[in-house]
PDB file of C-alpha atoms in Angstrom:
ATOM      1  CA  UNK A   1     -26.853  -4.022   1.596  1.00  0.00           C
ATOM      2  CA  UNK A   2     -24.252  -3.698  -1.051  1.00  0.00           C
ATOM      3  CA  UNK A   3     -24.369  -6.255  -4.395  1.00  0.00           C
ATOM      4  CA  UNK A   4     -22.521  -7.322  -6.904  1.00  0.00           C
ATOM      5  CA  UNK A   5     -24.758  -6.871  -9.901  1.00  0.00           C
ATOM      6  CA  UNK A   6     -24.412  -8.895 -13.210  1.00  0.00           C
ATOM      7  CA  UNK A   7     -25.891  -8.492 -16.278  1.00  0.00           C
ATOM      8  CA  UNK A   8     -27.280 -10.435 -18.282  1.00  0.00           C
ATOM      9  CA  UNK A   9     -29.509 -13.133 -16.596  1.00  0.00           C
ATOM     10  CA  UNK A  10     -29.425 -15.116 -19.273  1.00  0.00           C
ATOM     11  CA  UNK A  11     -27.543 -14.965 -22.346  1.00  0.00           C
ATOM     12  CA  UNK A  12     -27.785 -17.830 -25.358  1.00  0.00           C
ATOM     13  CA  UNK A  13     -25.184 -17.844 -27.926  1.00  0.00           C
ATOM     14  CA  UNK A  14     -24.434 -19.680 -31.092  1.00  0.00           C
ATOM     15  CA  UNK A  15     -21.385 -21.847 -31.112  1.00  0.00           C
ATOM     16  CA  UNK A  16     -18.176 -19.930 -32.197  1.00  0.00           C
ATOM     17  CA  UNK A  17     -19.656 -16.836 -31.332  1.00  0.00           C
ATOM     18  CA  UNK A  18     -17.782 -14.221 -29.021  1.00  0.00           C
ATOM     19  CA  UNK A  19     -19.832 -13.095 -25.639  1.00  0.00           C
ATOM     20  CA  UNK A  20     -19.188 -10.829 -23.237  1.00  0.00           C
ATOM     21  CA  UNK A  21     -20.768 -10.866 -19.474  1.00  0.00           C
ATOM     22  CA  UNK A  22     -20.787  -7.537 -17.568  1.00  0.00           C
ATOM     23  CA  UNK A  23     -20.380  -7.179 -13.565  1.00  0.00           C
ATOM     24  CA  UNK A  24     -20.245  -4.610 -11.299  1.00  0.00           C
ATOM     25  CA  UNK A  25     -18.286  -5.560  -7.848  1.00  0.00           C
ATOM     26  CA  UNK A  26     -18.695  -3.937  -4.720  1.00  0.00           C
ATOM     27  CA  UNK A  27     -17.914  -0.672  -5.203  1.00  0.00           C
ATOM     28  CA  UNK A  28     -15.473  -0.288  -1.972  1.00  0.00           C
ATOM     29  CA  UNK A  29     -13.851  -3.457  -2.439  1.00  0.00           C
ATOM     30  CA  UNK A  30     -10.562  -4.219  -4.568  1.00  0.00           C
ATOM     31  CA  UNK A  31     -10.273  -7.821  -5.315  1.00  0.00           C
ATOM     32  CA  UNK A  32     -12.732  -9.193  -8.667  1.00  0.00           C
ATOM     33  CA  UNK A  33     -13.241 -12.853  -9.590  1.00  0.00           C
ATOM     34  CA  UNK A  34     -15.053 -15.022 -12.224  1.00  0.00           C
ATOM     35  CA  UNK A  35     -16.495 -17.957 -11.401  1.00  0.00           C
ATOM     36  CA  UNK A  36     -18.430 -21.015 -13.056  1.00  0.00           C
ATOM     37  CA  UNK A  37     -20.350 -23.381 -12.335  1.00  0.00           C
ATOM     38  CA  UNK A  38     -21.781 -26.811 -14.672  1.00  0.00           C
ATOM     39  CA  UNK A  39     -25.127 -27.817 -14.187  1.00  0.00           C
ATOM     40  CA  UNK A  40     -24.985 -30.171 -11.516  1.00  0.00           C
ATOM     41  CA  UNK A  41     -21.255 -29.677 -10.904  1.00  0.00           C
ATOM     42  CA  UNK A  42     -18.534 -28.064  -8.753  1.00  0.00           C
ATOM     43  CA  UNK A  43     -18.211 -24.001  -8.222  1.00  0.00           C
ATOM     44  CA  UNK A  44     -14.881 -23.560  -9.977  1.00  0.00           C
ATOM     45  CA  UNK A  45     -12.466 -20.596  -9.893  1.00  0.00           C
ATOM     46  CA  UNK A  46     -11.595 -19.170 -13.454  1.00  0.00           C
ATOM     47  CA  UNK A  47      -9.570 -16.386 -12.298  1.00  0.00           C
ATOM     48  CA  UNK A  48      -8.676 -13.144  -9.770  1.00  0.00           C
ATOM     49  CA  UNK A  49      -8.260  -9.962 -11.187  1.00  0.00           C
ATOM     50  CA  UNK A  50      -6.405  -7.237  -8.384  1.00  0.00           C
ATOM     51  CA  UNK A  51      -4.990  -3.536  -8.976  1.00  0.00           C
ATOM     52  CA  UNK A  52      -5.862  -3.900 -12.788  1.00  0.00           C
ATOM     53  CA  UNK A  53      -4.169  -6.809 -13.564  1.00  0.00           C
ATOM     54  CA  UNK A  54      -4.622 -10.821 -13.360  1.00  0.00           C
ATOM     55  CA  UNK A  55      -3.508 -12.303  -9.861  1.00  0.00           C
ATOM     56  CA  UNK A  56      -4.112 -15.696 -10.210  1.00  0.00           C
ATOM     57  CA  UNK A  57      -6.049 -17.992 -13.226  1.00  0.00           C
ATOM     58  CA  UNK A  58      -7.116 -21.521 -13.253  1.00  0.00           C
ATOM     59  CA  UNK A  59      -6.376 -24.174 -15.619  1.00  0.00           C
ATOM     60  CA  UNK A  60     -10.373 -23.322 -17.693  1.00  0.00           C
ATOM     61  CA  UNK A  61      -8.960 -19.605 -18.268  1.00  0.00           C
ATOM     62  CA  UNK A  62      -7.277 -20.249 -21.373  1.00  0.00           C
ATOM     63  CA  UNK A  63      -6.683 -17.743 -24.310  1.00  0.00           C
ATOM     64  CA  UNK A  64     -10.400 -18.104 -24.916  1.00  0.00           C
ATOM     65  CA  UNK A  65     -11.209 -16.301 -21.908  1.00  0.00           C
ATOM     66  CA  UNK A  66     -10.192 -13.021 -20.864  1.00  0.00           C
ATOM     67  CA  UNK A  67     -11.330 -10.050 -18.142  1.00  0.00           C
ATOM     68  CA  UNK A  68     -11.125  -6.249 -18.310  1.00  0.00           C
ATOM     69  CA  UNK A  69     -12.022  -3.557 -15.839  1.00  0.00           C
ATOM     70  CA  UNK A  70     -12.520  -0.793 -18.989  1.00  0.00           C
ATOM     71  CA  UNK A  71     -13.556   1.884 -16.214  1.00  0.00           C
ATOM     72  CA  UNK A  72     -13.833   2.347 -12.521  1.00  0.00           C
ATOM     73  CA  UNK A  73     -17.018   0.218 -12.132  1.00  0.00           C
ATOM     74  CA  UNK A  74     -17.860  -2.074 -14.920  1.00  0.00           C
ATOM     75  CA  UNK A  75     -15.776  -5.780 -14.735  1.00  0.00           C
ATOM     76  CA  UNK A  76     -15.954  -7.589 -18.083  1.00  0.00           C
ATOM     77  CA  UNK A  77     -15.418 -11.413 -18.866  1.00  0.00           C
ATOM     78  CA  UNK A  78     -15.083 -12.249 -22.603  1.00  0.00           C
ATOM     79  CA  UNK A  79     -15.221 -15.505 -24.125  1.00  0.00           C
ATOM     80  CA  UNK A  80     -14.111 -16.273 -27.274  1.00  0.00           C
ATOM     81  CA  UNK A  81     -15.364 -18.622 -30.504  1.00  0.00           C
ATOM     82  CA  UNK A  82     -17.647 -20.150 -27.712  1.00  0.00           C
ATOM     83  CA  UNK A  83     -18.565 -23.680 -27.110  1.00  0.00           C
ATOM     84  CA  UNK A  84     -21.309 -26.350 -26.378  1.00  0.00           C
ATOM     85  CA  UNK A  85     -19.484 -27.119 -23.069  1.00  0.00           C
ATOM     86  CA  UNK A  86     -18.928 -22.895 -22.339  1.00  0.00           C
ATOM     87  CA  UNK A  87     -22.493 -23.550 -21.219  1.00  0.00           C
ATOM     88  CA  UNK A  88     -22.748 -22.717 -17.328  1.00  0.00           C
ATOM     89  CA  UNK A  89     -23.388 -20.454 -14.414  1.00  0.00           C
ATOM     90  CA  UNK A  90     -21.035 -17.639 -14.351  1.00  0.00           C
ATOM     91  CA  UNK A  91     -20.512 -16.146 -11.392  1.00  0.00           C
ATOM     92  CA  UNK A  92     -18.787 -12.535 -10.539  1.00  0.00           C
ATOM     93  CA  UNK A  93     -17.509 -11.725  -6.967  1.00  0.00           C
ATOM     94  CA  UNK A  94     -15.645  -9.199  -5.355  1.00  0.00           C
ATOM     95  CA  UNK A  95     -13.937  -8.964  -1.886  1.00  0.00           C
ATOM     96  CA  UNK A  96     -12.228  -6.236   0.152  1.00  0.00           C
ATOM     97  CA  UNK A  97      -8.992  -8.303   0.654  1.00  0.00           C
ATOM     98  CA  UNK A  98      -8.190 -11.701  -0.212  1.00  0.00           C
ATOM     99  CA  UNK A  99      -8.690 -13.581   2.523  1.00  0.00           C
ATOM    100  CA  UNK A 100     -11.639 -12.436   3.007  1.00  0.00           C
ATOM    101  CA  UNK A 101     -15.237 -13.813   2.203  1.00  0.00           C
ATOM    102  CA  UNK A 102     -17.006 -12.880  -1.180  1.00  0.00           C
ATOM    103  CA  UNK A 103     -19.830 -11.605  -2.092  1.00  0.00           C
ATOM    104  CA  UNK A 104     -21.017 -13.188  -5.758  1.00  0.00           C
ATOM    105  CA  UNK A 105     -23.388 -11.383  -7.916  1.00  0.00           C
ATOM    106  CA  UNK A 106     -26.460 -13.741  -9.109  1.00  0.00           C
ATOM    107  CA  UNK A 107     -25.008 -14.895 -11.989  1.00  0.00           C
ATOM    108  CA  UNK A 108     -25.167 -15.013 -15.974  1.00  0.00           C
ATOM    109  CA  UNK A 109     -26.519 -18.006 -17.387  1.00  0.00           C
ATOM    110  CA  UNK A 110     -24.913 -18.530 -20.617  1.00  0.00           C
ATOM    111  CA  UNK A 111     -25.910 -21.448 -22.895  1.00  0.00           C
ATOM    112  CA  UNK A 112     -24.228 -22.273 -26.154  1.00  0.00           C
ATOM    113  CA  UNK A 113     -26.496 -23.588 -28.889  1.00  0.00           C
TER     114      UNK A 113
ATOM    115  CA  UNK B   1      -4.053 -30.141  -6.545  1.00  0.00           C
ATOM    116  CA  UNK B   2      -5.888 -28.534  -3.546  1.00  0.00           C
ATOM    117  CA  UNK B   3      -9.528 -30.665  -2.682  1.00  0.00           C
ATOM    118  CA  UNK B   4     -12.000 -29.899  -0.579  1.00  0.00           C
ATOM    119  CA  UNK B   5     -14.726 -32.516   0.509  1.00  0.00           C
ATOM    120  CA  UNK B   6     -17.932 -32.939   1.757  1.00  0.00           C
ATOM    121  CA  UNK B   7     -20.275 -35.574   2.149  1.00  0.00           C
ATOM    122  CA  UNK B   8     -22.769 -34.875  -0.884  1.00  0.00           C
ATOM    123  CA  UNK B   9     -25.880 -36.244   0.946  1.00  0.00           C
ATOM    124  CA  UNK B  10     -28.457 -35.668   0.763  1.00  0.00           C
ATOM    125  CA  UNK B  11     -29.165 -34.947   4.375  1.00  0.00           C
ATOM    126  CA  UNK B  12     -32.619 -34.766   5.750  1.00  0.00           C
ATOM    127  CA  UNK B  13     -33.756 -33.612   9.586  1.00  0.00           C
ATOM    128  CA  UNK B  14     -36.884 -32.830  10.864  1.00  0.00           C
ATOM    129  CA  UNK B  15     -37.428 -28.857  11.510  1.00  0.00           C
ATOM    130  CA  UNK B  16     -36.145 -28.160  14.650  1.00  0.00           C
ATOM    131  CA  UNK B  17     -33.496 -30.646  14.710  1.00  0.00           C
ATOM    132  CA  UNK B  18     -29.802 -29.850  14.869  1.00  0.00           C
ATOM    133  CA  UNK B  19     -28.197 -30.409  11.128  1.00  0.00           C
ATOM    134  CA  UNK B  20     -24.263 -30.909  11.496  1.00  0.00           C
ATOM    135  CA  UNK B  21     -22.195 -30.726   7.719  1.00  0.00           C
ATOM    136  CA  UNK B  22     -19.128 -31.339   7.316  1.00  0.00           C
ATOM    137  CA  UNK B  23     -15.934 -30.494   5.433  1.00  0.00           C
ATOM    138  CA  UNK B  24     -12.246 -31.659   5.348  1.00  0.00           C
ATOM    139  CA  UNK B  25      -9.529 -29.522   3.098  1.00  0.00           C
ATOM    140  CA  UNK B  26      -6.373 -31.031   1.826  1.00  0.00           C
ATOM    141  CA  UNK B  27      -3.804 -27.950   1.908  1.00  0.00           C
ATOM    142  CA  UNK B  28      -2.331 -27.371   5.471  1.00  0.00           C
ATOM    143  CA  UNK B  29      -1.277 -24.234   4.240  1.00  0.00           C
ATOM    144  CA  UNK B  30      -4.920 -23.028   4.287  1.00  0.00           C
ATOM    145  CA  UNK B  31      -6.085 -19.735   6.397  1.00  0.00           C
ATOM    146  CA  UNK B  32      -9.313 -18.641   5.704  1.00  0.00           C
ATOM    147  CA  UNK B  33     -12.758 -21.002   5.391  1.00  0.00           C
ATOM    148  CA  UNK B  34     -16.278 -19.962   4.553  1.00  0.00           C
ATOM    149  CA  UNK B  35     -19.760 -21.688   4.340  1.00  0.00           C
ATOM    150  CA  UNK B  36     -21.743 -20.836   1.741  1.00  0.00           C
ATOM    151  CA  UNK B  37     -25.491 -21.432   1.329  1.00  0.00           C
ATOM    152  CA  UNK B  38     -27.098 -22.067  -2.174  1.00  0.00           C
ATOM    153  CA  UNK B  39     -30.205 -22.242  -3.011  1.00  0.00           C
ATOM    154  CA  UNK B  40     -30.983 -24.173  -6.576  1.00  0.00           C
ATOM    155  CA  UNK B  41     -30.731 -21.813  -9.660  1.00  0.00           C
ATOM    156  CA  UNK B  42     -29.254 -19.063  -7.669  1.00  0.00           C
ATOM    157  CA  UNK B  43     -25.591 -17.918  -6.456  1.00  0.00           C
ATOM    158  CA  UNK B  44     -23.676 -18.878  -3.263  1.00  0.00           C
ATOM    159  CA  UNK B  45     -24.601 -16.703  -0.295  1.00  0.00           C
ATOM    160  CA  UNK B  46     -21.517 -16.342   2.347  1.00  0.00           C
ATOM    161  CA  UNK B  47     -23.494 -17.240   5.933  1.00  0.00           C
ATOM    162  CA  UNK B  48     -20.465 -17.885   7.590  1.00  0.00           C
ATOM    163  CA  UNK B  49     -16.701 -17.110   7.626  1.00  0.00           C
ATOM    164  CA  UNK B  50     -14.523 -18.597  10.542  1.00  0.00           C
ATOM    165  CA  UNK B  51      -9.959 -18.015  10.678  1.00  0.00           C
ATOM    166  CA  UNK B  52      -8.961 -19.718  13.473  1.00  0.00           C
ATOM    167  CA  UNK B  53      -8.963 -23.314  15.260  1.00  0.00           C
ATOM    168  CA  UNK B  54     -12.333 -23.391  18.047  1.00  0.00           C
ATOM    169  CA  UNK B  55     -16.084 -22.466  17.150  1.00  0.00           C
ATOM    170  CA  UNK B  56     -17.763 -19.263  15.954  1.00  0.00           C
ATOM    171  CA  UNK B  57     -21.692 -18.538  16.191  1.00  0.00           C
ATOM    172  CA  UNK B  58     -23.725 -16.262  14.314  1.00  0.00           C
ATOM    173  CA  UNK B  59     -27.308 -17.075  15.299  1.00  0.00           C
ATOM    174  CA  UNK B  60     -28.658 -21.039  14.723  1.00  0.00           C
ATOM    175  CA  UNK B  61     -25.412 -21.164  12.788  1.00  0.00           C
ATOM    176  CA  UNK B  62     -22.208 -22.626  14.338  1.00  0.00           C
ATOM    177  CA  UNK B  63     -18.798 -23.041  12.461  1.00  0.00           C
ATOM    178  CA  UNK B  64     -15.865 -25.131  13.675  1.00  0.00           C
ATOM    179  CA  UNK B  65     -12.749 -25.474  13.090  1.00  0.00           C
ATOM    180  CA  UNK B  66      -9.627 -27.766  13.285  1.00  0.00           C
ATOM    181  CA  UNK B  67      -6.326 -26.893  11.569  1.00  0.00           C
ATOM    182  CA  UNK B  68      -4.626 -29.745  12.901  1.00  0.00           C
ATOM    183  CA  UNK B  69      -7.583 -32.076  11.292  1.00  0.00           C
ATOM    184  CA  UNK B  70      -8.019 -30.194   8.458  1.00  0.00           C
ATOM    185  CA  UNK B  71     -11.693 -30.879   9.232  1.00  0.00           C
ATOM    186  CA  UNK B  72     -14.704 -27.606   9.266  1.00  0.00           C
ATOM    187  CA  UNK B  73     -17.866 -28.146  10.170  1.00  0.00           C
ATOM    188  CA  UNK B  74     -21.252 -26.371  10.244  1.00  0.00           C
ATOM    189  CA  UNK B  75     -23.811 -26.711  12.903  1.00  0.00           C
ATOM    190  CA  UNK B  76     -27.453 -25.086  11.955  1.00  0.00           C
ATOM    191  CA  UNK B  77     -29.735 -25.455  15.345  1.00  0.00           C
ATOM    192  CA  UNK B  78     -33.473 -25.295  15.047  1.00  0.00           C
ATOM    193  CA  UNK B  79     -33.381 -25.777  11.697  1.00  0.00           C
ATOM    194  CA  UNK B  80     -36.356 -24.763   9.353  1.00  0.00           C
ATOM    195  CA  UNK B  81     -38.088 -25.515   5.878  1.00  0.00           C
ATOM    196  CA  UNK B  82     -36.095 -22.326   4.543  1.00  0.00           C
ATOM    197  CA  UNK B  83     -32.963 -23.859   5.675  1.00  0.00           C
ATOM    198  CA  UNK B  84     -33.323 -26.257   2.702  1.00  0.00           C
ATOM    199  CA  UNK B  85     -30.560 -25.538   0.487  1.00  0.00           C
ATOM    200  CA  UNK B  86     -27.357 -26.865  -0.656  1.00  0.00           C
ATOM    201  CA  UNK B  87     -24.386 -26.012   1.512  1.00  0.00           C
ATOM    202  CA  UNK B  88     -20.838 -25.087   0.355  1.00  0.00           C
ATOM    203  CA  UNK B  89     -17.836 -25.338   2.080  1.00  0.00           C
ATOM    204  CA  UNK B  90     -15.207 -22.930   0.848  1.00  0.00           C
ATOM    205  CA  UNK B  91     -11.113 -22.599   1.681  1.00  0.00           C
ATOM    206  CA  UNK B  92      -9.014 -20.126   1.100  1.00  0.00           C
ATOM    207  CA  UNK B  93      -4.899 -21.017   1.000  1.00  0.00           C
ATOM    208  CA  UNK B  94      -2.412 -18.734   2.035  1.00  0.00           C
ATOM    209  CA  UNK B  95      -0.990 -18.300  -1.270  1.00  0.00           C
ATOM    210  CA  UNK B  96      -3.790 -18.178  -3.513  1.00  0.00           C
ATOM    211  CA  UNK B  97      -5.928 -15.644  -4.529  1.00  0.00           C
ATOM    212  CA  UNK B  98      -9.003 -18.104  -4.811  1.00  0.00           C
ATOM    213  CA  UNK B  99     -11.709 -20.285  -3.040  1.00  0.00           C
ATOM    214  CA  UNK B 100     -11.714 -23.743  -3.806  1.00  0.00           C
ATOM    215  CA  UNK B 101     -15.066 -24.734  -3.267  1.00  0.00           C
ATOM    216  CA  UNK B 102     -16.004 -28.336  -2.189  1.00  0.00           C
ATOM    217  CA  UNK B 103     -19.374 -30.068  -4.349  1.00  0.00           C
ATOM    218  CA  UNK B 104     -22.077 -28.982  -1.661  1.00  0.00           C
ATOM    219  CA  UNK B 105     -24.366 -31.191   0.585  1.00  0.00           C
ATOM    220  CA  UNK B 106     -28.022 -31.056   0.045  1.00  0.00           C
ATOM    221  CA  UNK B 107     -29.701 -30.248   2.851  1.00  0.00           C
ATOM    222  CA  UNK B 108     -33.617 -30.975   3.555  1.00  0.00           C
ATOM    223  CA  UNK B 109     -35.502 -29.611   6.436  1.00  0.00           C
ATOM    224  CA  UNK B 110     -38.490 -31.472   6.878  1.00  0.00           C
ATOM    225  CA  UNK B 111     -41.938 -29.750   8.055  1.00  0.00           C
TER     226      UNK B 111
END
């Protein structure tokens, strides 16, 4: 069955430092997300990313945060001067239309030190 | 500000029993819903995905729906140990390009 595969696992960072977390969606499917999620807390939608540009982002995806598709397969999420509360479950997904369900890759855990 | 809600739990039936969940969404404007299954540590896992008001079954797993109650609900018959999991409700609004996700209920399948 077709995955969304994410890379790292795990990825611990120092404070202020820059990070970048690597997915590759579905490879049929057009639509890309990033999720997060706290320990303990909510799934939460940082943004959509459709026909190589930004649909939709969420209040979190600030000018820290920001996504690139720098080929045909490879679906970036970089995060800037990071912080103790960056620390979380990200979560990559991809759908074939928008309505549709998603399927979400098993997640980077990033923790800020 | 869009919510979705479900009852936290935790929730605990015996293995075989019938475990109901439950969900209400705040945006009438709302077209697609999903149920997600998580298990702790790991990422949501879509189990089912329902569009329109009435039920829809997929093996022990039953999803309903009610536009006009805003309400979703999740029906898992004969459940089992490896049913134990926490169980996301997910809805998808007409305009956005997003889930909002409610905060799970904990489900526990007792042997």
């Amino acid at each position: 069955e077709p995955e969304v595969t994410q890379t790292p696992s795990h990825q611990v960072t120092q404070m202020g430092q820059e990070v970048i977390l690597r997915c590759v969606p579905i490879s049929n499917h057009l639509y890309f997300y990033w999720y997060r999620q706290i320990l303990g807390q909510k799934v939460e939608f940082l943004v959509s990313f459709y026909n190589n540009e930004i649909s939709e982002k969420s209040e979190i995806f600030d000018d820290q945060f920001s996504v690139e598709r720098p080929d045909g397969s490879n679906f970036t999420l970089k995060i800037r001067s990071t912080k103790l509360e960056d620390s979380a479950m990200y979560f990559c997904a991809s759908s074939e239309g928008w309505l549709g369900g998603y399927t979400f890759g098993s997640g980077t855990r990033l923790t800020v030190v | 500000q869009k919510e979705v809600e479900q009852n936290s739990g935790p929730l605990s039936v015996p293995e075989g029993a019938i475990a109901s969940l439950n969900c209400t969404y705040s945006d009438r404007g709302s077209q697609s819903f999903f149920w997600y299954r998580q298990y702790s540590g790991k990422s949501p896992e879509l189990i089912m995905s329902i569009y329109s008001n009435g039920d829809k079954e997929d093996g022990r797993f039953t999803a309903q729906l009610n536009k006009a109650s805003q309400y979703v609900s999740l029906l898992i018959r004969d459940s089992q140990p490896s049913d134990s999991a926490t169980y996301l409700c997910a809805v998808n609004s007409g305009s956005a390009r997003q889930l909002t996700f409610g905060s799970g209920t904990q489900l526990t399948v007792l042997p």
